[in-house]
GROMACS .gro file of C-alpha atoms in nm:
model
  317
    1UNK     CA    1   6.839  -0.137  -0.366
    2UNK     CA    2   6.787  -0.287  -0.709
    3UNK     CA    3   6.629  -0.533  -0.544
    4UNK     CA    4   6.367  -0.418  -0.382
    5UNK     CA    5   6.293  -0.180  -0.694
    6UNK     CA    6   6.226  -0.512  -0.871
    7UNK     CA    7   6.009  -0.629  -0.597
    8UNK     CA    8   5.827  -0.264  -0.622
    9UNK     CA    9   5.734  -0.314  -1.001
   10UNK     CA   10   5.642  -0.671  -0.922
   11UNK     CA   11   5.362  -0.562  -0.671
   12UNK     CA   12   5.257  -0.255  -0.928
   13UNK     CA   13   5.206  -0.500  -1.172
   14UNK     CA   14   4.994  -0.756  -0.949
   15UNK     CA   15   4.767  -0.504  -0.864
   16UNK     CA   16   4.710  -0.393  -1.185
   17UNK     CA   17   4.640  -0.650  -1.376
   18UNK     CA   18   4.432  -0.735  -1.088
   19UNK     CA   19   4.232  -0.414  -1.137
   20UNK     CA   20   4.207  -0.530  -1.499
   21UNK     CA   21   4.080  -0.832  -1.451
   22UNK     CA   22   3.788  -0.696  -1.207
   23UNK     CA   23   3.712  -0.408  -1.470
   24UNK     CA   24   3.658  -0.656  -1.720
   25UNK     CA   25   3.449  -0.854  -1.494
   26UNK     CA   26   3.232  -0.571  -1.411
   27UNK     CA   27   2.883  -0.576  -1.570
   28UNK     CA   28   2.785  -0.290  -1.843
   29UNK     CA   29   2.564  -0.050  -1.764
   30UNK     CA   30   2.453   0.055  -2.133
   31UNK     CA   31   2.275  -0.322  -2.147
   32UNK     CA   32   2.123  -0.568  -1.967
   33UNK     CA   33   2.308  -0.792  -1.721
   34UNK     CA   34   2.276  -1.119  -1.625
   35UNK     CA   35   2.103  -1.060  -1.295
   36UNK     CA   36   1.840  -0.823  -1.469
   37UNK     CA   37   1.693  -1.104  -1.730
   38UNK     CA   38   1.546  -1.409  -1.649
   39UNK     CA   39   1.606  -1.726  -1.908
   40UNK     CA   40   1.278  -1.849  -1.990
   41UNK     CA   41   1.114  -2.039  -2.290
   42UNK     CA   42   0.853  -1.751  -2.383
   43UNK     CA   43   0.745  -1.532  -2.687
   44UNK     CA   44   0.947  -1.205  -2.696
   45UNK     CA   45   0.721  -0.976  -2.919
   46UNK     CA   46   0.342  -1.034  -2.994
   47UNK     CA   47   0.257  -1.312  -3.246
   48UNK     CA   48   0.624  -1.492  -3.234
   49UNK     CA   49   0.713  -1.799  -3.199
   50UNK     CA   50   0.817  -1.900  -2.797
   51UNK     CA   51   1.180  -1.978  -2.779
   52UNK     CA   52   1.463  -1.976  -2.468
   53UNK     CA   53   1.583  -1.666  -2.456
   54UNK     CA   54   1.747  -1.424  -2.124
   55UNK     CA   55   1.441  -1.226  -2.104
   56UNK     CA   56   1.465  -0.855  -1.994
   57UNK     CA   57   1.316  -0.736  -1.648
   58UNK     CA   58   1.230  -0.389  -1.639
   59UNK     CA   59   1.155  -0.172  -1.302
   60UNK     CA   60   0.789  -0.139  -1.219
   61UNK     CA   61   0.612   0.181  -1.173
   62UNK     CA   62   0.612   0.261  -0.804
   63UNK     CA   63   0.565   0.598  -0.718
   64UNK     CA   64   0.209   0.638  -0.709
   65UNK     CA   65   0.015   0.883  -0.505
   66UNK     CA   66  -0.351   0.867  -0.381
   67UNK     CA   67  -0.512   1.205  -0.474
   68UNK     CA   68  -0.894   1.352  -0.425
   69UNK     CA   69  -1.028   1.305  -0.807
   70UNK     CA   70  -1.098   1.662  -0.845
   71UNK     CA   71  -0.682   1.646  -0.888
   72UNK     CA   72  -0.692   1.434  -1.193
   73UNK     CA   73  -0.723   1.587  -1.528
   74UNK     CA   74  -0.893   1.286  -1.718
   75UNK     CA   75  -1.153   1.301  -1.982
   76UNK     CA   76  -1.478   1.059  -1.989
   77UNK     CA   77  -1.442   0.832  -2.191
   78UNK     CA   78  -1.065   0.710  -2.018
   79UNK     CA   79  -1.024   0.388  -2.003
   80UNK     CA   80  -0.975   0.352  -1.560
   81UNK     CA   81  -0.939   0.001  -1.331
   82UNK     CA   82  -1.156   0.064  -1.040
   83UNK     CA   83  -1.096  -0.091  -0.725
   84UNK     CA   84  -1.354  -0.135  -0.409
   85UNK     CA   85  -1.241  -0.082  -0.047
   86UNK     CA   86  -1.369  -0.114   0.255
   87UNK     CA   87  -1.375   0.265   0.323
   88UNK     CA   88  -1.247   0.415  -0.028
   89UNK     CA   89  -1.305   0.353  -0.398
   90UNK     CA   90  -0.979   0.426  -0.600
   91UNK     CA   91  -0.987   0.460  -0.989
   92UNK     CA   92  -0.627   0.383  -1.147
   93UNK     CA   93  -0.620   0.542  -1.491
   94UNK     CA   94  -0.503   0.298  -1.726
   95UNK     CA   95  -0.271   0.546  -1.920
   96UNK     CA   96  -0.088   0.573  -1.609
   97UNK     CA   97  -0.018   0.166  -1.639
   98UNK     CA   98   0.085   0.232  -2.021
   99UNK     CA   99   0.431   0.267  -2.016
  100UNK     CA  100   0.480   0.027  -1.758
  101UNK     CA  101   0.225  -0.213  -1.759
  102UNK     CA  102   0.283  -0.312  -1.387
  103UNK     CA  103   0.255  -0.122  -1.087
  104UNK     CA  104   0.308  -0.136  -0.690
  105UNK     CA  105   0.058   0.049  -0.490
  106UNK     CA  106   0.077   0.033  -0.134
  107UNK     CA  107  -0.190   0.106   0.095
  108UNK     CA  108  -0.039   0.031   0.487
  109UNK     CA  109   0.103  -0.249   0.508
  110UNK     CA  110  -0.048  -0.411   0.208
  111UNK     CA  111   0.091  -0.428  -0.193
  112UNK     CA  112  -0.187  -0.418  -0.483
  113UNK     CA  113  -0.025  -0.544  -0.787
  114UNK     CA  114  -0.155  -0.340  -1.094
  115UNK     CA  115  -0.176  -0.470  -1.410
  116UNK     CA  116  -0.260  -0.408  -1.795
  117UNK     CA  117  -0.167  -0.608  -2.075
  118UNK     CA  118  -0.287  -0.363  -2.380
  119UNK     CA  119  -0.273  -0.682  -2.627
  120UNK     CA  120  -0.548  -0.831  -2.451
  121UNK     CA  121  -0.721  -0.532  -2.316
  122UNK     CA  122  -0.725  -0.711  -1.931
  123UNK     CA  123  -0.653  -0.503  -1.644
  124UNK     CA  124  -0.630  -0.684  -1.261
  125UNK     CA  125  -0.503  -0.613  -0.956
  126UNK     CA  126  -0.347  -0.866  -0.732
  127UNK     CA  127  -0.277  -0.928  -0.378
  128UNK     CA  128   0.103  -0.879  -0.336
  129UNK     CA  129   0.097  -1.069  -0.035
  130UNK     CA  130   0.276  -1.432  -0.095
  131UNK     CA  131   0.290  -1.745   0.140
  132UNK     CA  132   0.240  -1.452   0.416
  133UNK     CA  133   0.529  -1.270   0.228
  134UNK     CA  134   0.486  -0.927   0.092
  135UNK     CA  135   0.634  -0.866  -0.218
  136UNK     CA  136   0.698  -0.632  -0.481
  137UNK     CA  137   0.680  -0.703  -0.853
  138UNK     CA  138   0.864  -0.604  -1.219
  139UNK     CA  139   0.794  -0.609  -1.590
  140UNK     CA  140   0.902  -0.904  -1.769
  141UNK     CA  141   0.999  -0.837  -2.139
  142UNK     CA  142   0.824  -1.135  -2.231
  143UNK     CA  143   0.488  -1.309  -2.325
  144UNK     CA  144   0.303  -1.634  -2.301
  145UNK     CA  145   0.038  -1.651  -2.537
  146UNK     CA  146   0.079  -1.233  -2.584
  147UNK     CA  147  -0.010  -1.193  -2.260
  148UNK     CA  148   0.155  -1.007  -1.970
  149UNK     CA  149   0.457  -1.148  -1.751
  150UNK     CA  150   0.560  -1.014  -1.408
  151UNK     CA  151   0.886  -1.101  -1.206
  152UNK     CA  152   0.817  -1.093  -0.818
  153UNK     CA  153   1.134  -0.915  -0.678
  154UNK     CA  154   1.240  -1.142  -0.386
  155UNK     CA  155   1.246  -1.497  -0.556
  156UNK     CA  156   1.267  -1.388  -0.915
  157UNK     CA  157   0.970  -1.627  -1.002
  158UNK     CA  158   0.777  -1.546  -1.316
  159UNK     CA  159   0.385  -1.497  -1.334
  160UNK     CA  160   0.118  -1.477  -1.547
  161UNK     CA  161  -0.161  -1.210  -1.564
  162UNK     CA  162  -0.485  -1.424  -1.682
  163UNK     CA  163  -0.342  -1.741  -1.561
  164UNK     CA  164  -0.300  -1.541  -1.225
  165UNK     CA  165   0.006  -1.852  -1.247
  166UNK     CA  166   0.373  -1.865  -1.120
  167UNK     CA  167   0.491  -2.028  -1.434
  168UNK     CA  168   0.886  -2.019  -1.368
  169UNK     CA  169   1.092  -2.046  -1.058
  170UNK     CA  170   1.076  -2.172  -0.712
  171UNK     CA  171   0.696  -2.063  -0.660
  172UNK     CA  172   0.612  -2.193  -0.984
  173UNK     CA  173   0.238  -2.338  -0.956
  174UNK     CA  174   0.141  -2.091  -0.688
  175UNK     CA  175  -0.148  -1.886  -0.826
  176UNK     CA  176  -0.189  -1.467  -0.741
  177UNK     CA  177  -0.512  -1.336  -0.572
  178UNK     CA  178  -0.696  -1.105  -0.759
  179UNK     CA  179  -0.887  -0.808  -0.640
  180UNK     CA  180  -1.241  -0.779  -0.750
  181UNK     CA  181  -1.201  -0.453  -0.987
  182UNK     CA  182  -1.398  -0.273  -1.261
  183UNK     CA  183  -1.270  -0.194  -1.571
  184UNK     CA  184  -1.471   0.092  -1.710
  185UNK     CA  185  -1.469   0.456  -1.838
  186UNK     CA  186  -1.409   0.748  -1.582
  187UNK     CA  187  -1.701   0.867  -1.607
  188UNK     CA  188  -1.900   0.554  -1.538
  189UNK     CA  189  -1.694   0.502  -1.199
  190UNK     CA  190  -1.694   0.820  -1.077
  191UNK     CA  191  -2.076   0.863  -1.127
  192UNK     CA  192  -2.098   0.543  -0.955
  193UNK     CA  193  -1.863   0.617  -0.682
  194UNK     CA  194  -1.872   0.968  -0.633
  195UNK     CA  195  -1.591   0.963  -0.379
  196UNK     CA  196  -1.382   0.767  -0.557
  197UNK     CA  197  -0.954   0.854  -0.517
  198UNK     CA  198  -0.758   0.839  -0.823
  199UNK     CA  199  -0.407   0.695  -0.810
  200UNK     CA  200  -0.179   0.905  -1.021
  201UNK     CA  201   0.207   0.858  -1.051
  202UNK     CA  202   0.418   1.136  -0.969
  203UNK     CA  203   0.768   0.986  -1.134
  204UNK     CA  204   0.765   0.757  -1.504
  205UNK     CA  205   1.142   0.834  -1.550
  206UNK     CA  206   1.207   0.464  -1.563
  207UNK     CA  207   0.897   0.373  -1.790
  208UNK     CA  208   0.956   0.024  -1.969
  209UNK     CA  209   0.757   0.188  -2.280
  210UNK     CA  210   0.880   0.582  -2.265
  211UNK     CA  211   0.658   0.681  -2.604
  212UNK     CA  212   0.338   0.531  -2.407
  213UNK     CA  213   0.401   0.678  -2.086
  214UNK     CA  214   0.055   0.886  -2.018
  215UNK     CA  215  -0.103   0.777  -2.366
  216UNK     CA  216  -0.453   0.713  -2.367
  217UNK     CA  217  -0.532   0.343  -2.432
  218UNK     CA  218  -0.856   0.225  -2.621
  219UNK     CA  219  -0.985  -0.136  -2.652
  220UNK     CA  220  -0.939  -0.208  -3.023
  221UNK     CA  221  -1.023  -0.529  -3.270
  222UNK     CA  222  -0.641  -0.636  -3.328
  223UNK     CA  223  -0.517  -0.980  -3.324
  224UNK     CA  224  -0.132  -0.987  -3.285
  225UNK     CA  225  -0.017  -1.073  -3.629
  226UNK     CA  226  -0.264  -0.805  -3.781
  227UNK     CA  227  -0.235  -0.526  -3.904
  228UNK     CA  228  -0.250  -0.260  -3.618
  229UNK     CA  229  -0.572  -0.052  -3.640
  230UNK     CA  230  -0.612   0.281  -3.599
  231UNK     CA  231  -0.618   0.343  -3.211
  232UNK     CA  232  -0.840   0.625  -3.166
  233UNK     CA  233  -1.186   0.480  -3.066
  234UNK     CA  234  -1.290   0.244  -2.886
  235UNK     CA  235  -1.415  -0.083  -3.062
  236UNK     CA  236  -1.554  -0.376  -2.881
  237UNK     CA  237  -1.587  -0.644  -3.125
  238UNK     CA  238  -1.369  -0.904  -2.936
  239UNK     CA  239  -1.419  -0.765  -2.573
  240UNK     CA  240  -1.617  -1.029  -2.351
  241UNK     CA  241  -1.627  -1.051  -1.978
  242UNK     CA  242  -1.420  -1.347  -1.834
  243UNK     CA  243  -1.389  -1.490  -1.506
  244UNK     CA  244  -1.311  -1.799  -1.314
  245UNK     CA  245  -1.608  -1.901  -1.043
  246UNK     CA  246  -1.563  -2.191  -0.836
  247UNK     CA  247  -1.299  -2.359  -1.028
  248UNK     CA  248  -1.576  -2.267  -1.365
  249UNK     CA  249  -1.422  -2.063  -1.641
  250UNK     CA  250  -1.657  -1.798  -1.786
  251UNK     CA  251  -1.638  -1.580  -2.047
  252UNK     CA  252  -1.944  -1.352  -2.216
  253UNK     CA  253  -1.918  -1.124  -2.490
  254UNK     CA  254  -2.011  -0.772  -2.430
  255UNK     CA  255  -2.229  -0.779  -2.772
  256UNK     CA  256  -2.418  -1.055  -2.663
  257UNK     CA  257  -2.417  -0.919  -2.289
  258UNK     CA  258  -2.547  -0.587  -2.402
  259UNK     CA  259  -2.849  -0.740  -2.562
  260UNK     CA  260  -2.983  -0.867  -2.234
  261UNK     CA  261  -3.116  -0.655  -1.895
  262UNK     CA  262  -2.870  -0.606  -1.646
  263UNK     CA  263  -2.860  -0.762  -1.401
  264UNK     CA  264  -2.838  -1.046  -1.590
  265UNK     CA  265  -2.884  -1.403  -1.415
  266UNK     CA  266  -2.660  -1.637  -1.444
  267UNK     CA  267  -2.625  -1.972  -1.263
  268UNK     CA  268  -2.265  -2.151  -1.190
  269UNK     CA  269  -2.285  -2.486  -0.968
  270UNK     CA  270  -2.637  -2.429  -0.917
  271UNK     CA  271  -2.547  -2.083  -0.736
  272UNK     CA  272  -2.705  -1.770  -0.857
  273UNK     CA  273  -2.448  -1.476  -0.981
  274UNK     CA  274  -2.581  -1.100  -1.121
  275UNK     CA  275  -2.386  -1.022  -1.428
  276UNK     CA  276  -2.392  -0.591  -1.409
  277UNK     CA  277  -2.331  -0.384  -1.722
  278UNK     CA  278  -2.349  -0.040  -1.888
  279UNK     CA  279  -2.314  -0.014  -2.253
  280UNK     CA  280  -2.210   0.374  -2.210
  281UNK     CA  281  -1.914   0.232  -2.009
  282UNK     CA  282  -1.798  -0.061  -2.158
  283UNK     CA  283  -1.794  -0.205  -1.876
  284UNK     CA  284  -1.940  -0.552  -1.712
  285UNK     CA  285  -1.901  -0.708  -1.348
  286UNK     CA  286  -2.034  -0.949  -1.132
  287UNK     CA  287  -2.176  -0.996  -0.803
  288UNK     CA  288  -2.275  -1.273  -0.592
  289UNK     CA  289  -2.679  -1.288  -0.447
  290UNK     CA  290  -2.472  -1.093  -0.106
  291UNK     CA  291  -2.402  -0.849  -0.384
  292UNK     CA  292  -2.056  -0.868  -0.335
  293UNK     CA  293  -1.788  -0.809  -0.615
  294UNK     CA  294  -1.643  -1.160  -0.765
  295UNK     CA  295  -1.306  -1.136  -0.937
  296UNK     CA  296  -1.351  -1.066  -1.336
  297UNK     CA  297  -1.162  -0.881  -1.627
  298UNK     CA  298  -1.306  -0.775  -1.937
  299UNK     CA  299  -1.021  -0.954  -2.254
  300UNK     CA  300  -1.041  -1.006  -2.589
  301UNK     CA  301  -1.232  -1.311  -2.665
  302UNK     CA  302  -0.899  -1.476  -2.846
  303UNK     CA  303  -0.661  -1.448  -2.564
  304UNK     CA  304  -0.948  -1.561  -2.316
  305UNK     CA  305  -0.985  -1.873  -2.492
  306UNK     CA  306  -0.605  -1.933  -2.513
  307UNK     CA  307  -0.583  -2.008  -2.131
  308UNK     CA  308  -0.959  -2.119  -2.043
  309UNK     CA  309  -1.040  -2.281  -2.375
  310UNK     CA  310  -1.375  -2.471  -2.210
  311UNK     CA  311  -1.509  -2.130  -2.076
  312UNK     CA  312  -1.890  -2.148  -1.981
  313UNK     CA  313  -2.066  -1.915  -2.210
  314UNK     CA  314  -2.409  -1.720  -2.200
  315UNK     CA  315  -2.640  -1.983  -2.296
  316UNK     CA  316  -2.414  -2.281  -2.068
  317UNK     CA  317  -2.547  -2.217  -1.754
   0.00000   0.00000   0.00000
């Protein structure tokens, strides 16, 4: 009898300690674990110095609905990221990106990638579609030359917004697609598409940036490392137009832009392009002589010239 009491407590005591050990094992909740940061050799806030660090990876925003845009409550002047489809225009207003700063919206079977880095005033959308993969994408805490990082979910690998460049992981060197878009104010777009949809999220519980969830964004003078200006106007200074056309990088102020007659001319590889803009809403594109869109953002001219440091300017063609 005294026996098998002894044997009793012995087995208690396993399993216990076992139970222990696996509660001390078990990840916190309150912070980030190991399998939601990424080590990488990055900046962590604007204007620091890159160093290895586990960097955070927050959820993306995904719950986005397509809605008529007599449902969106947006005033003219709002910043919005238009994109061109075959059958519908849809505006994205970029205070819906501001607490999150990277979005899934699908349409079918397809993932558009949205994007907006507020340091460098560039908003893109990319093709979510991989190696014939589709995949879905998160914030990374993190910056390469203050500019945006996204984590693809599936292989963890870690892009670049103006690079469009896998940078870390096992699809580092693979570059994103980007969508022809136009950055502009609502008003602009929906004057020029008058059918346009407007994407609107219905759920920013999980914002990475709570305070900016919804907060009107304006394109600003700052430098990181600056003093932070007053946000409540829009000031173009430092905004240019930049894109990369066949394998040329381009980049054109918006105050030297603005001086000229749109369409403007402009010749890359002995190829014609038609540089569009509207001073009202600070906004520029391009199209090729089939007047079709080309891939461009408008940036601030420093964090352009960070990545694409040759850029073809106005008077380069």
């Amino acid at each position: 009898m005294r026996l098998s009491r002894i044997c009793a407590l012995i087995v208690i005591s396993m399993v216990l300690l076992y139970a222990c050990k696996q509660e001390k094992e078990k990840p916190s909740l309150a912070k980030t674990s190991e399998r939601d940061s990424i080590r990488i050799f990055a900046q962590s806030r604007p204007g620091g110095e890159a160093f290895d660090f586990h960097m955070p990876v927050d959820p993306a925003l995904d719950s986005l609905d397509i809605v008529d845009h007599n449902q969106a409550i947006l005033d003219d002047n709002e910043l919005i990221l238009g994109l061109v489809l075959e059958r519908t225009p849809i505006a994205v207003p970029i205070k819906v990106l501001s607490g999150f700063e990277v979005a899934n919206l699908r349409i079918a079977s397809e993932n558009y990638i949205l994007t907006w880095c507020p340091l460098v005033g560039s908003a893109q959308i990319f093709n979510g579609r991989i190696r014939g993969d589709t995949l879905g994408f998160d914030f990374g805490r993190g910056l390469i030359d203050n500019n945006l990082l996204l984590v693809d979910r599936r292989t963890k690998t870690v892009w670049n917004q103006l690079s469009n460049e896998a940078i870390q992981g096992v699809l580092k060197g693979e570059k994103l697609t980007p969508y022809p878009t136009i950055q502009s104010t609502w008003k602009f777009w929906k004057d020029k598409y008058p059918s346009t949809k407007v994407a609107l999220s219905t759920d920013t519980s999980n914002a990475a940036f709570p305070e900016s969830v919804l907060e009107k964004q304006y394109y600003n003078t700052w430098i990181p490392g600056n003093k932070y200006p007053n946000n409540s106007e829009h000031k173009i200074t430092n905004l240019g137009i930049g894109a990369v056309v066949s394998d040329v990088p381009v980049f054109i102020p918006l105050k030297e832009l603005f001086k000229e007659t749109s369409p403007m001319t402009y010749h890359i590889k002995n190829q014609s392009y038609f540089i569009y803009f509207n001073v009202e809403g600070i906004t520029a594109w391009i199209e090729d002589k089939n007047e079709k869109l080309v891939p461009s953002t408008l940036v601030y001219n420093w964090a352009w010239n960070s990545f694409y440091p040759n850029s073809q300017g106005i008077n380069q063609q």
